[in-house]
XYZ file of C-alpha atoms in Angstrom:
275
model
C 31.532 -0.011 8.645
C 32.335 0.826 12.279
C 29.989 3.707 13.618
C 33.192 4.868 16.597
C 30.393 5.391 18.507
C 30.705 5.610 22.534
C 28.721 2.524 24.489
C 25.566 3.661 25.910
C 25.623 5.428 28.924
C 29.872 6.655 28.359
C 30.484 9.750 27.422
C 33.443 9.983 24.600
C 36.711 10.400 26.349
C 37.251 13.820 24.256
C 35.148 15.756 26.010
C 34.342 16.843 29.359
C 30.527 16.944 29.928
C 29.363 18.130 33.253
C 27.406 16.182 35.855
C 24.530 18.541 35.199
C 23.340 19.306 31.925
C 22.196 23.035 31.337
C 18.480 24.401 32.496
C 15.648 22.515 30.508
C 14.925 26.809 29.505
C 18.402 26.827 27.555
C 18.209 23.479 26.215
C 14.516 24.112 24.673
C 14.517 27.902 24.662
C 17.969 27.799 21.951
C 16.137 26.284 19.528
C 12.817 28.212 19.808
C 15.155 30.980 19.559
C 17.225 29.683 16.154
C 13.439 29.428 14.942
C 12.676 33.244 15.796
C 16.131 34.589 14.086
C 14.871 32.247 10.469
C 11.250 34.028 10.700
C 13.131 37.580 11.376
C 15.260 36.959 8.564
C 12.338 35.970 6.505
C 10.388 38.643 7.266
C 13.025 41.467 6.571
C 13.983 39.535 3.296
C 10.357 40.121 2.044
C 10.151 43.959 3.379
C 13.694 44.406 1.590
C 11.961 42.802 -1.556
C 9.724 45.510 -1.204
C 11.104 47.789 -1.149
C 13.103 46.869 -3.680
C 9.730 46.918 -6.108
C 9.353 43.159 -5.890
C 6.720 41.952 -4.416
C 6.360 38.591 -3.796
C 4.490 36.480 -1.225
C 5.662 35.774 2.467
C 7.916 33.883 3.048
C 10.250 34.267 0.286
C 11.460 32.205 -2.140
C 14.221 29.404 -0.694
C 16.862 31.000 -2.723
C 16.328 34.415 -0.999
C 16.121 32.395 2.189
C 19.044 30.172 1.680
C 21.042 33.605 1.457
C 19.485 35.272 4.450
C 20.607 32.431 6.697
C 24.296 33.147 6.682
C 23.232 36.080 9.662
C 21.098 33.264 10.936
C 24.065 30.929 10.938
C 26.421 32.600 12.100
C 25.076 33.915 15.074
C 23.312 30.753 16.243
C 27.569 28.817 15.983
C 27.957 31.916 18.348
C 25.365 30.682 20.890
C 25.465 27.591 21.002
C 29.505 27.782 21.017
C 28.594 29.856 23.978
C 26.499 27.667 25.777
C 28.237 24.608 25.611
C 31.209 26.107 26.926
C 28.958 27.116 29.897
C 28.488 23.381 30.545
C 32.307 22.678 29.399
C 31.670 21.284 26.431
C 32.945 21.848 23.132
C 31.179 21.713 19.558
C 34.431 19.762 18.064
C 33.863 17.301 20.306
C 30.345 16.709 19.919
C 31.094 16.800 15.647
C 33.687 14.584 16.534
C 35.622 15.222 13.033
C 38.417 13.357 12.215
C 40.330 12.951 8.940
C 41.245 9.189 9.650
C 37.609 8.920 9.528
C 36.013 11.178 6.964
C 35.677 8.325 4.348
C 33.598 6.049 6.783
C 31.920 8.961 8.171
C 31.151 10.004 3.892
C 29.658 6.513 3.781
C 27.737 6.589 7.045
C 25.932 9.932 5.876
C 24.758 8.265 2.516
C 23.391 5.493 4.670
C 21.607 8.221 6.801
C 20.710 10.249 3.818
C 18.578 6.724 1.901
C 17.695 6.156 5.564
C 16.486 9.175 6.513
C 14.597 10.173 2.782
C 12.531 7.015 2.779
C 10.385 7.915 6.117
C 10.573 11.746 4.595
C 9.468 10.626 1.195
C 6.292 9.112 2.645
C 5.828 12.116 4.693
C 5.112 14.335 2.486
C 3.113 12.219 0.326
C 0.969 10.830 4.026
C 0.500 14.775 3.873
C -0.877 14.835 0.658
C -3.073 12.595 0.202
C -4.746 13.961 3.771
C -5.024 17.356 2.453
C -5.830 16.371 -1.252
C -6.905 12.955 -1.176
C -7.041 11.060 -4.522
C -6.163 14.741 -6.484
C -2.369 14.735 -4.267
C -0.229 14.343 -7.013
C -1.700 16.917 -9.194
C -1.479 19.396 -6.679
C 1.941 19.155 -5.839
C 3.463 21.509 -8.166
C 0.807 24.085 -7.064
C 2.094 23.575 -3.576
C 5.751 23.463 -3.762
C 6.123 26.035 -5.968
C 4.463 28.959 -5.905
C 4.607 31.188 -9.648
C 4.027 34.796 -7.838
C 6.980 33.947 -5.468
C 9.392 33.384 -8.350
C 12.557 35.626 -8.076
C 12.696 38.109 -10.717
C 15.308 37.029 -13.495
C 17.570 39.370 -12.963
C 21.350 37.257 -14.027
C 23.415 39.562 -11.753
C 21.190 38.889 -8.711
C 20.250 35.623 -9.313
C 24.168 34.834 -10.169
C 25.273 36.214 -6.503
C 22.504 34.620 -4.171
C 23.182 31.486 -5.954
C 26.521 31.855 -5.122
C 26.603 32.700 -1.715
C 23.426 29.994 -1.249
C 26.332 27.516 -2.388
C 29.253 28.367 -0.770
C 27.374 29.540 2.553
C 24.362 27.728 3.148
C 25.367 24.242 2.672
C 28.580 23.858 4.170
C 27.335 25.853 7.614
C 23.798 24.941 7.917
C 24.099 21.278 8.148
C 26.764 21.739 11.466
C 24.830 24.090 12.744
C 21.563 22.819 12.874
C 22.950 19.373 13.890
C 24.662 21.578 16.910
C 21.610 23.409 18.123
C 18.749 20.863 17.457
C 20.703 17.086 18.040
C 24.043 17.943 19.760
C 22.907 20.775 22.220
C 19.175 20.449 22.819
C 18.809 16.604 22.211
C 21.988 15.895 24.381
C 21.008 17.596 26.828
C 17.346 17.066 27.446
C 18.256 12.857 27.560
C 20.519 13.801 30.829
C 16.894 15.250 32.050
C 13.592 13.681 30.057
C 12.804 10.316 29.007
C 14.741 9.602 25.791
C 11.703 9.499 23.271
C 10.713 13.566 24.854
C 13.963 14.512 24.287
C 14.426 13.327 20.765
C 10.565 14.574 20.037
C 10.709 18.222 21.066
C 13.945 19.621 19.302
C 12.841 17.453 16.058
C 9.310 19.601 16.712
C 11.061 22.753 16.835
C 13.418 21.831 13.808
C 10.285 20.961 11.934
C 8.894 24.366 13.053
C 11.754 26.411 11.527
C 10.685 24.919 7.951
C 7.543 26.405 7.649
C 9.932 30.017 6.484
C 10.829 27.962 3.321
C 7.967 26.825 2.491
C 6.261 28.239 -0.774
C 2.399 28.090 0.403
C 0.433 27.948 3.458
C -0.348 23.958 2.630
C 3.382 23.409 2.101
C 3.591 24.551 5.552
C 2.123 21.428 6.833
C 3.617 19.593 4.825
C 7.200 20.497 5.731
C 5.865 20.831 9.440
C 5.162 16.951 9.271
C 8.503 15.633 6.744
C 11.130 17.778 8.712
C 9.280 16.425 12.263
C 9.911 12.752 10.755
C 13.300 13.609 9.275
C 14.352 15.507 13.074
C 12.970 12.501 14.893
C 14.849 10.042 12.203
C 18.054 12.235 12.956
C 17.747 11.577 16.905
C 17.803 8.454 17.372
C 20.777 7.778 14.835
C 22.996 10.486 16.850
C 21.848 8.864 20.106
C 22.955 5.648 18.843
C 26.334 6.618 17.161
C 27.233 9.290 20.198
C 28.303 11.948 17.488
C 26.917 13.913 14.759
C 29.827 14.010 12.290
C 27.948 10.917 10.291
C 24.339 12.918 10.423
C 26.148 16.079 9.250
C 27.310 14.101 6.058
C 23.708 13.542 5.471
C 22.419 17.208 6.282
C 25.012 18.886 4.173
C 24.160 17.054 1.030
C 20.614 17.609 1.358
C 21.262 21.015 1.626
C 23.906 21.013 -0.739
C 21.182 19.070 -3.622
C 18.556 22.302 -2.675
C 20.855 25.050 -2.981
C 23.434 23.730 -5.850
C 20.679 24.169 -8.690
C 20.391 27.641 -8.664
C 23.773 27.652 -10.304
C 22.316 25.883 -13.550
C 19.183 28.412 -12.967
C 21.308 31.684 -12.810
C 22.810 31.150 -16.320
C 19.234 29.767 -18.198
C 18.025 32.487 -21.035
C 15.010 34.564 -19.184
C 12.444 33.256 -21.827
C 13.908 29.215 -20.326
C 13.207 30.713 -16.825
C 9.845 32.669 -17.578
C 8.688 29.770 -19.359
């Protein structure tokens, strides 16, 4: 497989970078500020929950959260559309999409995706094992799931979030992440930092964000230290390749294998779901 990446130090011919990349307080403060609109939408998915008359721990649930996000989504596109246009760039040209290479790029994201899930894998269990020791792997379905924070089983309600999870979450997430974290932040903080800062601070605020989905307070750490490894992992293969069409492959699937199940889950018979 080819990876159509630009040489090192070239710029792809499609798109018209400046000679100075944007203020180090854009390039880390876009981010930091994706990471504030996820907690806000968090936090006013659990008040509406109760108000609602369910109560249920905070954050909520990742299927509550995975529908929340389309706000979340679509106004970070907006932003970071924005401020790459400030510094005459252009998101398509930092995707890079192309329909002549969709197959290779298909292939390069399942690479990423085994790639990228081994280091993540070992994450989380490295996590484990510090907070649990030998008792890890009994603990772990205490601390990725947590029973209080189940949605109620209500079909109608579970049928639409599921839906819109599906259809909106995993097709706009992946892009959009990629965007603000790898494409904007990352691309521009190597024009200013030493490469291995640049790649480390956006993949700390990415891992940041993933604390809202997170079903307890140890999952928190947890996800804090997998999503670092995975954001870190994710850097360096858009800094090599010079494009994040590939690394979107990858992102989209993961999202699409976390969101896609609630569509099975939505149709179960309550006493399969309370049970």
């Amino acid at each position: 497989m080819r990876t159509d990446a630009a040489p090192v130090g070239r710029v792809p011919p499609t798109s018209s970078v400046p000679e100075e990349p944007a203020p180090v307080r854009s390039l880390v403060g876009l981010p930091i500020l994706r990471v504030a609109m996820v907690g806000c939408a968090a936090l006013i998915t659990w008040l509406a929950l109760l108000a609602a008359g369910f109560p249920s721990p905070f954050p909520p649930t990742i299927l509550f959260a995975a529908a929340a996000m389309l706000p979340v989504n679509l106004a970070s596109l907006a932003l970071v559309r924005r401020a790459l246009h400030r510094e005459g760039q252009r998101a398509r040209d930092l995707i890079d999409f192309s329909w002549r290479r969709l197959g290779t790029d298909v292939l390069w994201g399942l690479l990423w995706l085994v790639v990228l899930w081994v280091p993540f894998v070992l994450a989380v269990i490295g996590m484990m094992f510090l907070l649990y020791g030998g008792d890890a792997f009994a603990n772990f379905q205490t601390v990725f799931y947590d029973q209080d924070s189940a949605p109620p089983f209500d079909r109608v309600l579970l049928t639409v979030l599921a839906i819109v999870s599906v259809v909106t979450f995993a097709p706009l997430n992946a892009p959009v992440e990629e965007l603000v974290y790898r494409g904007y932040s990352q691309g521009g903080l190597v024009r200013r930092w030493p490469v291995v800062w640049a790649i480390v601070v956006p993949a700390a605020i990415f891992a940041a964000q993933h604390v809202f989905y997170a079903a307890t307070p140890d999952a928190m750490l947890v996800y804090l230290a997998a999503f670092f490894v995975w954001g870190v992992g994710s850097g360096m293969i858009v800094l090599w390749q010079r494009r994040l069409m590939p690394i979107i492959v990858a992102h989209f699937l993961v999202n699409l294998f976390t969101s896609a199940p609630a569509l099975v889950i939505a149709f179960l018979p309550p006493e399969v779901v309370a049970g």
